[in-house]
mmCIF file of C-alpha atoms and ligand atoms in Angstrom:
data_model
loop_
_atom_site.group_PDB
_atom_site.id
_atom_site.type_symbol
_atom_site.label_atom_id
_atom_site.label_comp_id
_atom_site.label_asym_id
_atom_site.label_seq_id
_atom_site.Cartn_x
_atom_site.Cartn_y
_atom_site.Cartn_z
ATOM 1 C CA MET H 1 43.159 148.261 150.174
ATOM 2 C CA SER H 2 42.651 145.881 153.055
ATOM 3 C CA SER H 3 46.311 145.155 153.864
ATOM 4 C CA GLN H 4 47.397 148.776 153.379
ATOM 5 C CA ASN H 5 44.679 150.217 155.556
ATOM 6 C CA HIS H 6 46.108 148.351 158.539
ATOM 7 C CA GLU H 7 49.282 150.382 158.277
ATOM 8 C CA ARG H 8 47.781 153.647 157.158
ATOM 9 C CA LYS H 9 47.034 156.186 159.805
ATOM 10 C CA ARG H 10 44.385 158.817 160.077
ATOM 11 C CA ILE H 11 45.214 162.508 160.357
ATOM 12 C CA TYR H 12 44.424 162.680 164.075
ATOM 13 C CA GLN H 13 46.947 159.865 164.694
ATOM 14 C CA VAL H 14 49.806 161.831 163.150
ATOM 15 C CA TRP H 15 48.599 165.274 164.228
ATOM 16 C CA PRO H 16 51.627 167.422 165.130
ATOM 17 C CA GLY H 17 49.746 169.535 167.720
ATOM 18 C CA LYS H 18 49.336 168.430 171.333
ATOM 19 C CA ASN H 19 45.581 167.783 171.164
ATOM 20 C CA ARG H 20 43.987 164.659 172.528
ATOM 21 C CA PHE H 21 41.561 162.842 170.278
ATOM 22 C CA TYR H 22 38.831 160.451 171.343
ATOM 23 C CA PHE H 23 36.286 158.285 169.496
ATOM 24 C CA GLY H 24 38.478 157.933 166.454
ATOM 25 C CA GLY H 25 39.184 161.648 166.087
ATOM 26 C CA ARG H 26 35.543 162.717 166.446
ATOM 27 C CA LEU H 27 36.174 164.517 169.730
ATOM 28 C CA VAL H 28 39.033 167.007 169.906
ATOM 29 C CA PHE H 29 40.312 168.109 173.309
ATOM 30 C CA GLY H 30 43.263 170.199 174.416
ATOM 31 C CA PRO H 31 46.309 168.556 176.031
ATOM 32 C CA ASP H 32 45.042 169.476 179.513
ATOM 33 C CA ALA H 33 41.631 167.849 178.974
ATOM 34 C CA SER H 34 41.847 166.103 182.356
ATOM 35 C CA SER H 35 41.185 169.463 184.048
ATOM 36 C CA ILE H 36 37.567 169.088 182.867
ATOM 37 C CA LEU H 37 37.174 166.455 185.607
ATOM 38 C CA LEU H 38 38.034 169.054 188.256
ATOM 39 C CA THR H 39 35.656 171.591 186.669
ATOM 40 C CA THR H 40 32.933 168.917 186.497
ATOM 41 C CA CYS H 41 33.379 168.142 190.207
ATOM 42 C CA MET H 42 33.384 171.829 191.163
ATOM 43 C CA ILE H 43 30.037 172.318 189.388
ATOM 44 C CA GLY H 44 28.522 168.877 189.835
ATOM 45 C CA ALA H 45 29.214 168.309 193.547
ATOM 46 C CA PRO H 46 27.417 171.436 194.853
ATOM 47 C CA ALA H 47 24.660 171.118 192.232
ATOM 48 C CA ILE H 48 23.898 167.489 193.145
ATOM 49 C CA THR H 49 24.104 168.290 196.883
ATOM 50 C CA PHE H 50 21.606 171.117 196.358
ATOM 51 C CA CYS H 51 19.258 168.868 194.366
ATOM 52 C CA ILE H 52 19.349 166.140 197.050
ATOM 53 C CA ARG H 53 18.655 168.744 199.761
ATOM 54 C CA MET H 54 15.687 170.109 197.781
ATOM 55 C CA ALA H 55 14.366 166.574 197.193
ATOM 56 C CA ILE H 56 14.420 165.996 200.963
ATOM 57 C CA LEU H 57 12.706 169.338 201.609
ATOM 58 C CA ILE H 58 9.876 168.402 199.192
ATOM 59 C CA ARG H 59 8.724 165.838 201.724
ATOM 60 C CA GLN H 60 9.398 168.007 204.761
ATOM 61 C CA ARG H 61 8.048 171.401 203.708
ATOM 62 C CA HIS H 62 6.300 173.102 200.752
ATOM 63 C CA PRO H 63 6.206 170.274 198.164
ATOM 64 C CA LEU H 64 5.375 172.355 195.066
ATOM 65 C CA PHE H 65 7.836 175.175 195.839
ATOM 66 C CA HIS H 66 10.776 172.835 196.416
ATOM 67 C CA LEU H 67 9.818 170.630 193.466
ATOM 68 C CA LEU H 68 9.928 173.640 191.118
ATOM 69 C CA ILE H 69 13.287 174.699 192.551
ATOM 70 C CA LEU H 70 14.589 171.156 192.073
ATOM 71 C CA ILE H 71 13.456 171.024 188.425
ATOM 72 C CA GLY H 72 15.042 174.439 187.748
ATOM 73 C CA ALA H 73 18.346 173.314 189.289
ATOM 74 C CA ILE H 74 18.388 170.087 187.247
ATOM 75 C CA ILE H 75 17.733 171.969 183.970
ATOM 76 C CA LEU H 76 20.457 174.552 184.706
ATOM 77 C CA THR H 77 22.979 171.852 185.648
ATOM 78 C CA ILE H 78 22.307 169.807 182.497
ATOM 79 C CA LEU H 79 22.592 172.946 180.337
ATOM 80 C CA ASP H 80 25.839 173.914 182.059
ATOM 81 C CA PHE H 81 27.426 170.507 181.421
ATOM 82 C CA THR H 82 26.194 170.498 177.811
ATOM 83 C CA PHE H 83 27.876 173.850 177.137
ATOM 84 C CA LEU H 84 31.036 172.681 178.924
ATOM 85 C CA PHE H 85 31.151 169.590 176.728
ATOM 86 C CA LEU H 86 30.493 171.571 173.522
ATOM 87 C CA THR H 87 33.269 174.014 174.441
ATOM 88 C CA SER H 88 35.837 171.351 175.274
ATOM 89 C CA SER H 89 35.307 168.621 172.747
ATOM 90 C CA ARG H 90 35.206 170.460 169.421
ATOM 91 C CA ASP H 91 37.848 171.754 167.067
ATOM 92 C CA PRO H 92 38.089 175.376 168.277
ATOM 93 C CA GLY H 93 39.263 176.568 164.847
ATOM 94 C CA ILE H 94 42.644 174.918 164.339
ATOM 95 C CA ILE H 95 44.438 176.044 161.172
ATOM 96 C CA PRO H 96 46.088 173.105 159.369
ATOM 97 C CA ARG H 97 49.851 173.427 159.186
ATOM 98 C CA ASN H 98 51.789 173.795 155.985
ATOM 99 C CA LYS H 99 54.542 171.284 155.491
ATOM 100 C CA GLU H 100 56.599 173.952 153.844
ATOM 101 C CA ALA H 101 56.642 177.710 153.828
ATOM 102 C CA PRO H 102 54.338 179.326 151.272
ATOM 103 C CA LEU H 103 55.740 180.853 148.123
ATOM 104 C CA GLU H 104 56.671 184.474 148.325
ATOM 105 C CA GLU H 105 53.820 186.828 147.662
ATOM 106 C CA THR H 106 55.856 189.854 146.876
ATOM 107 C CA SER H 107 53.384 191.365 144.462
ATOM 108 C CA GLU H 108 50.387 191.943 146.752
ATOM 109 C CA ALA H 109 52.034 191.972 150.131
ATOM 110 C CA VAL H 110 52.653 195.491 151.287
ATOM 111 C CA THR H 111 55.373 194.762 153.772
ATOM 112 C CA LYS H 112 56.762 197.286 156.116
ATOM 113 C CA SER H 113 58.701 194.828 158.240
ATOM 114 C CA LEU H 114 62.458 194.695 157.987
ATOM 115 C CA GLU H 115 62.641 191.369 159.780
ATOM 116 C CA TRP H 116 62.785 188.203 157.756
ATOM 117 C CA VAL H 117 62.440 184.510 158.349
ATOM 118 C CA SER H 118 64.413 182.093 156.237
ATOM 119 C CA ASP H 119 62.526 179.377 154.496
ATOM 120 C CA LYS H 120 64.414 176.194 155.325
ATOM 121 C CA VAL H 121 63.840 174.485 151.963
ATOM 122 C CA GLY H 122 65.081 177.000 149.560
ATOM 123 C CA ASN H 123 67.118 179.898 150.760
ATOM 124 C CA ALA H 124 64.341 182.293 149.990
ATOM 125 C CA LYS H 125 63.422 184.610 152.780
ATOM 126 C CA LEU H 126 59.927 185.524 153.775
ATOM 127 C CA PRO H 127 58.988 188.688 155.613
ATOM 128 C CA LYS H 128 58.172 188.015 159.269
ATOM 129 C CA THR H 129 55.054 190.145 159.130
ATOM 130 C CA LYS H 130 52.691 191.196 156.401
ATOM 131 C CA ASP H 131 50.113 193.960 156.248
ATOM 132 C CA VAL H 132 46.588 193.068 155.239
ATOM 133 C CA MET H 133 43.525 195.273 154.962
ATOM 134 C CA VAL H 134 40.520 194.496 157.165
ATOM 135 C CA ASN H 135 37.482 196.723 156.707
ATOM 136 C CA GLY H 136 39.690 199.545 155.482
ATOM 137 C CA ILE H 137 42.140 199.303 158.378
ATOM 138 C CA THR H 138 45.658 197.905 158.038
ATOM 139 C CA VAL H 139 46.300 194.878 160.226
ATOM 140 C CA LYS H 140 49.685 193.231 160.691
ATOM 141 C CA VAL H 141 49.749 189.446 160.406
ATOM 142 C CA LYS H 142 52.712 187.369 161.550
ATOM 143 C CA PHE H 143 54.375 184.375 160.003
ATOM 144 C CA CYS H 144 54.204 181.306 162.259
ATOM 145 C CA GLU H 145 57.406 179.316 161.979
ATOM 146 C CA THR H 146 55.879 176.254 163.628
ATOM 147 C CA CYS H 147 52.862 176.089 161.327
ATOM 148 C CA GLN H 148 54.675 177.580 158.314
ATOM 149 C CA LEU H 149 51.904 180.018 157.481
ATOM 150 C CA TYR H 150 50.880 183.626 157.751
ATOM 151 C CA ARG H 151 48.309 183.667 160.505
ATOM 152 C CA PRO H 152 44.994 185.072 159.326
ATOM 153 C CA PRO H 153 43.912 188.251 161.151
ATOM 154 C CA ARG H 154 42.816 187.471 164.755
ATOM 155 C CA ALA H 155 44.513 184.063 164.711
ATOM 156 C CA SER H 156 47.221 183.222 167.212
ATOM 157 C CA HIS H 157 49.459 180.269 167.990
ATOM 158 C CA CYS H 158 48.395 178.510 171.196
ATOM 159 C CA SER H 159 51.586 177.451 172.946
ATOM 160 C CA ILE H 160 49.719 174.846 175.028
ATOM 161 C CA CYS H 161 48.050 173.067 172.089
ATOM 162 C CA ASN H 162 50.852 173.985 169.658
ATOM 163 C CA ASN H 163 48.456 175.025 166.882
ATOM 164 C CA CYS H 164 47.544 178.243 165.163
ATOM 165 C CA VAL H 165 43.879 178.873 165.944
ATOM 166 C CA GLN H 166 41.349 181.157 164.186
ATOM 167 C CA ARG H 167 39.998 184.088 166.184
ATOM 168 C CA PHE H 168 41.974 182.909 169.192
ATOM 169 C CA ASP H 169 40.611 184.250 172.470
ATOM 170 C CA HIS H 170 42.673 182.388 175.081
ATOM 171 C CA HIS H 171 43.480 178.854 176.220
ATOM 172 C CA CYS H 172 41.162 178.072 179.118
ATOM 173 C CA PRO H 173 42.708 175.724 181.707
ATOM 174 C CA TRP H 174 39.266 175.052 183.251
ATOM 175 C CA VAL H 175 37.829 173.580 180.076
ATOM 176 C CA GLY H 176 41.203 172.317 178.792
ATOM 177 C CA GLN H 177 40.744 173.769 175.342
ATOM 178 C CA CYS H 178 41.484 176.839 173.238
ATOM 179 C CA ILE H 179 38.620 179.300 173.249
ATOM 180 C CA ALA H 180 38.407 180.469 169.672
ATOM 181 C CA LEU H 181 36.249 180.969 166.593
ATOM 182 C CA ARG H 182 34.281 177.699 166.720
ATOM 183 C CA ASN H 183 33.611 177.346 170.468
ATOM 184 C CA TYR H 184 33.452 180.912 171.758
ATOM 185 C CA PRO H 185 29.611 181.113 171.731
ATOM 186 C CA TYR H 186 29.436 177.849 173.716
ATOM 187 C CA PHE H 187 32.053 179.129 176.135
ATOM 188 C CA VAL H 188 30.070 182.318 176.783
ATOM 189 C CA CYS H 189 26.902 180.227 177.292
ATOM 190 C CA PHE H 190 28.846 177.977 179.678
ATOM 191 C CA LEU H 191 30.047 180.987 181.690
ATOM 192 C CA SER H 192 26.582 182.574 181.789
ATOM 193 C CA CYS H 193 24.967 179.290 182.763
ATOM 194 C CA SER H 194 27.529 178.716 185.544
ATOM 195 C CA THR H 195 26.874 182.218 186.874
ATOM 196 C CA LEU H 196 23.102 181.640 186.787
ATOM 197 C CA LEU H 197 23.456 178.273 188.514
ATOM 198 C CA CYS H 198 25.629 179.848 191.198
ATOM 199 C CA MET H 199 23.112 182.630 191.843
ATOM 200 C CA TYR H 200 20.225 180.150 191.741
ATOM 201 C CA VAL H 201 21.745 177.826 194.343
ATOM 202 C CA PHE H 202 22.809 180.815 196.468
ATOM 203 C CA VAL H 203 19.364 182.454 196.494
ATOM 204 C CA PHE H 204 17.285 179.300 197.009
ATOM 205 C CA SER H 205 19.631 177.844 199.634
ATOM 206 C CA TRP H 206 19.280 181.079 201.539
ATOM 207 C CA ILE H 207 15.483 181.191 201.139
ATOM 208 C CA SER H 208 15.224 177.558 202.240
ATOM 209 C CA MET H 209 17.352 178.265 205.295
ATOM 210 C CA LEU H 210 15.425 181.353 206.335
ATOM 211 C CA GLY H 211 12.114 179.669 205.634
ATOM 212 C CA VAL H 212 12.531 177.444 208.677
ATOM 213 C CA HIS H 213 13.275 179.469 211.747
ATOM 214 C CA GLY H 214 13.872 182.974 210.459
ATOM 215 C CA GLN H 215 17.108 183.505 212.381
ATOM 216 C CA PHE H 216 20.136 183.152 210.177
ATOM 217 C CA PHE H 217 22.767 181.887 212.639
ATOM 218 C CA ILE H 218 20.497 179.335 214.267
ATOM 219 C CA VAL H 219 19.542 178.022 210.839
ATOM 220 C CA LEU H 220 23.199 177.967 209.736
ATOM 221 C CA ALA H 221 24.047 175.680 212.642
ATOM 222 C CA ASP H 222 20.938 173.611 211.992
ATOM 223 C CA ASP H 223 21.373 173.137 208.247
ATOM 224 C CA ALA H 224 25.107 173.215 207.671
ATOM 225 C CA ILE H 225 24.837 171.801 204.129
ATOM 226 C CA LEU H 226 22.802 174.766 202.871
ATOM 227 C CA GLY H 227 25.172 177.065 204.792
ATOM 228 C CA VAL H 228 28.207 175.639 202.986
ATOM 229 C CA LEU H 229 26.392 175.953 199.622
ATOM 230 C CA VAL H 230 25.602 179.621 200.300
ATOM 231 C CA LEU H 231 29.238 180.302 201.145
ATOM 232 C CA TYR H 232 30.593 178.299 198.186
ATOM 233 C CA CYS H 233 28.298 180.054 195.711
ATOM 234 C CA PHE H 234 29.052 183.452 197.208
ATOM 235 C CA VAL H 235 32.777 182.950 196.567
ATOM 236 C CA SER H 236 32.349 181.300 193.129
ATOM 237 C CA VAL H 237 29.930 183.865 191.719
ATOM 238 C CA TRP H 238 32.599 186.567 191.876
ATOM 239 C CA PHE H 239 34.844 184.457 189.700
ATOM 240 C CA VAL H 240 32.376 183.167 187.079
ATOM 241 C CA GLY H 241 30.224 186.309 187.221
ATOM 242 C CA GLY H 242 33.290 188.523 186.773
ATOM 243 C CA LEU H 243 34.409 186.475 183.789
ATOM 244 C CA SER H 244 30.920 186.597 182.260
ATOM 245 C CA VAL H 245 30.787 190.386 182.590
ATOM 246 C CA PHE H 246 34.270 190.675 181.079
ATOM 247 C CA HIS H 247 33.278 188.495 178.093
ATOM 248 C CA PHE H 248 30.050 190.420 177.546
ATOM 249 C CA TYR H 249 32.143 193.573 177.446
ATOM 250 C CA LEU H 250 34.441 191.897 174.882
ATOM 251 C CA ILE H 251 31.435 190.868 172.772
ATOM 252 C CA CYS H 252 29.985 194.401 172.893
ATOM 253 C CA THR H 253 33.295 195.802 171.631
ATOM 254 C CA ASN H 254 34.060 192.810 169.333
ATOM 255 C CA GLN H 255 37.450 192.050 170.853
ATOM 256 C CA THR H 256 39.139 188.839 171.891
ATOM 257 C CA THR H 257 40.833 188.491 175.302
ATOM 258 C CA CYS H 258 44.113 188.286 173.420
ATOM 259 C CA GLU H 259 43.451 191.561 171.567
ATOM 260 C CA ASN H 260 42.196 193.236 174.730
ATOM 261 C CA PHE H 261 45.463 192.533 176.549
ATOM 262 C CA ARG H 262 47.665 193.237 173.569
ATOM 263 C CA TYR H 263 46.097 196.465 172.355
ATOM 264 C CA HIS H 264 44.750 197.727 175.639
ATOM 265 C CA TYR H 265 46.966 200.781 175.737
ATOM 266 C CA ASP H 266 46.951 201.407 172.019
ATOM 267 C CA LYS H 267 44.431 203.857 170.772
ATOM 268 C CA LYS H 268 44.145 201.788 167.615
ATOM 269 C CA GLU H 269 40.844 201.564 165.862
ATOM 270 C CA ASN H 270 39.217 198.147 166.087
ATOM 271 C CA PRO H 271 38.486 196.961 162.527
ATOM 272 C CA TYR H 272 35.977 194.337 163.713
ATOM 273 C CA ARG H 273 33.674 196.600 165.689
ATOM 274 C CA LYS H 274 30.209 196.822 164.148
ATOM 275 C CA GLY H 275 28.036 198.203 166.926
ATOM 276 C CA VAL H 276 26.803 196.305 169.980
ATOM 277 C CA LEU H 277 23.763 194.653 168.371
ATOM 278 C CA LYS H 278 25.599 193.513 165.262
ATOM 279 C CA ASN H 279 28.497 192.224 167.380
ATOM 280 C CA PHE H 280 26.064 190.086 169.407
ATOM 281 C CA LYS H 281 24.275 188.933 166.297
ATOM 282 C CA GLU H 282 27.557 187.933 164.677
ATOM 283 C CA LEU H 283 28.466 185.819 167.674
ATOM 284 C CA PHE H 284 25.224 184.139 168.627
ATOM 285 C CA PHE H 285 23.189 184.001 165.428
ATOM 286 C CA ALA H 286 25.777 183.529 162.687
ATOM 287 C CA LYS H 287 26.452 179.954 161.653
ATOM 288 C CA ILE H 288 29.612 178.504 163.180
ATOM 289 C CA PRO H 289 32.107 178.024 160.330
ATOM 290 C CA PRO H 290 33.011 174.417 159.509
ATOM 291 C CA SER H 291 36.258 172.954 160.772
ATOM 292 C CA LEU H 292 39.285 173.344 158.496
ATOM 293 C CA ASN H 293 40.389 169.837 159.457
ATOM 294 C CA ASN H 294 38.970 166.434 158.853
ATOM 295 C CA PHE H 295 40.847 164.563 161.554
ATOM 296 C CA ARG H 296 39.352 161.248 160.437
ATOM 297 C CA ASP H 297 40.720 161.460 156.906
ATOM 298 C CA TRP H 298 43.567 159.168 155.944
ATOM 299 C CA ALA H 299 46.918 160.881 156.354
ATOM 300 C CA PRO H 300 49.004 161.087 153.154
ATOM 301 C CA GLU H 301 51.317 158.067 152.847
ATOM 302 C CA GLU H 302 54.540 159.871 153.725
ATOM 303 C CA GLU H 303 52.964 161.514 156.784
ATOM 304 C CA ASP H 304 52.922 158.164 158.525
ATOM 305 C CA ASP H 305 56.512 158.537 159.536
ATOM 306 C CA VAL H 306 57.259 162.118 158.553
ATOM 307 C CA GLU H 307 55.790 164.452 161.086
ATOM 308 C CA VAL H 308 55.853 168.181 160.538
ATOM 309 C CA GLY H 309 58.589 169.702 162.660
ATOM 310 C CA SER H 310 60.322 166.368 163.298
ATOM 311 C CA VAL H 311 63.911 165.518 162.432
ATOM 312 C CA ALA H 312 62.628 163.201 159.709
ATOM 313 C CA SER H 313 60.718 166.014 158.070
ATOM 314 C CA GLU H 314 63.826 168.178 158.104
ATOM 315 C CA VAL H 315 65.688 165.447 156.225
ATOM 316 C CA VAL H 316 62.874 165.185 153.695
ATOM 317 C CA ARG H 317 62.874 168.920 153.321
ATOM 318 C CA ALA H 318 66.604 168.979 152.695
ATOM 319 C CA PHE H 319 66.912 165.972 150.390
ATOM 320 C CA GLY H 320 63.385 165.181 149.266
ATOM 321 C CA THR H 321 61.624 166.355 146.182
ATOM 322 C CA PRO H 322 59.577 169.385 147.078
ATOM 323 C CA LYS H 323 58.297 169.683 143.553
ATOM 324 C CA HIS H 324 55.195 171.690 144.428
ATOM 325 C CA ARG H 325 57.352 174.586 145.552
ATOM 326 C CA ASN H 326 58.243 175.283 141.997
ATOM 327 C CA GLU H 327 54.720 175.068 140.747
ATOM 328 C CA GLN H 328 52.537 178.088 140.692
HETATM 329 ZN ZN1 ZN W 1 51.273 178.358 164.528
HETATM 330 ZN ZN1 ZN W 2 45.109 175.843 173.297
#
């Protein structure tokens, strides 16, 4: 055990997607995780500046009023960063890849597609799409050639992370992670919290400015820091506020961003819609499903040097012994 374990690798070390793993595979980020630093600065810099300004004003003006504002700003900032971290660092709902294409499911699959994908191991061909029933409505699911699986309904392949992801919403460059089944509630909380923080800093910067002299332009020249904060928050709130409103609309109608763009012009019935209250309840009060991956598990022996999609794996597929394909 001891000598072999030195050579054996864990699943996150041989993971074929482009994710970045930290703390021994406990934290899962997207490939563009470094963009979180920019997002952190864009939230943290104005928030800290505001807090310092309020701390100074506690001594200069109404102590209790500015102290309460300071405490509120600190709580909102901490919450915002917590939600950002929870959104970015968790498995968003990655579907583990198959090493080989699944066996044909000709009996149950009602297939209307005339397109086929060839399975590279045998010469069997699999239909490119398959129809499945969701709440009485037929939904087409596609075969992912990279992951060698039929994507479950609502799943999509993220081209940035190179994984199929459950209930894929979009890949967010600001948090450097897919927004999907397992982090969507945190993402919505992050957006809402950012919008609140923006409005909070905007309103109380303005009140603090006007509280001094009463004339806006004189105060603006006098307290340039609060002036810049007002302007910064005014611009930012349109962006984060707009996104929050858009996502609340998506929650009300139980759609993902992906579905909204794809089916926008279709008059198709949405099989996931359950009424506004139930849609909200499903998102915020249902338990987040467990991850389908245990990135810290030991990778199977052959996976150490045979990576899915690599040239080596193609050789194994061609000349190896894919015995489980013939088992049912
Ligand atoms: Zn895929
Ligand atoms: Zn992604």
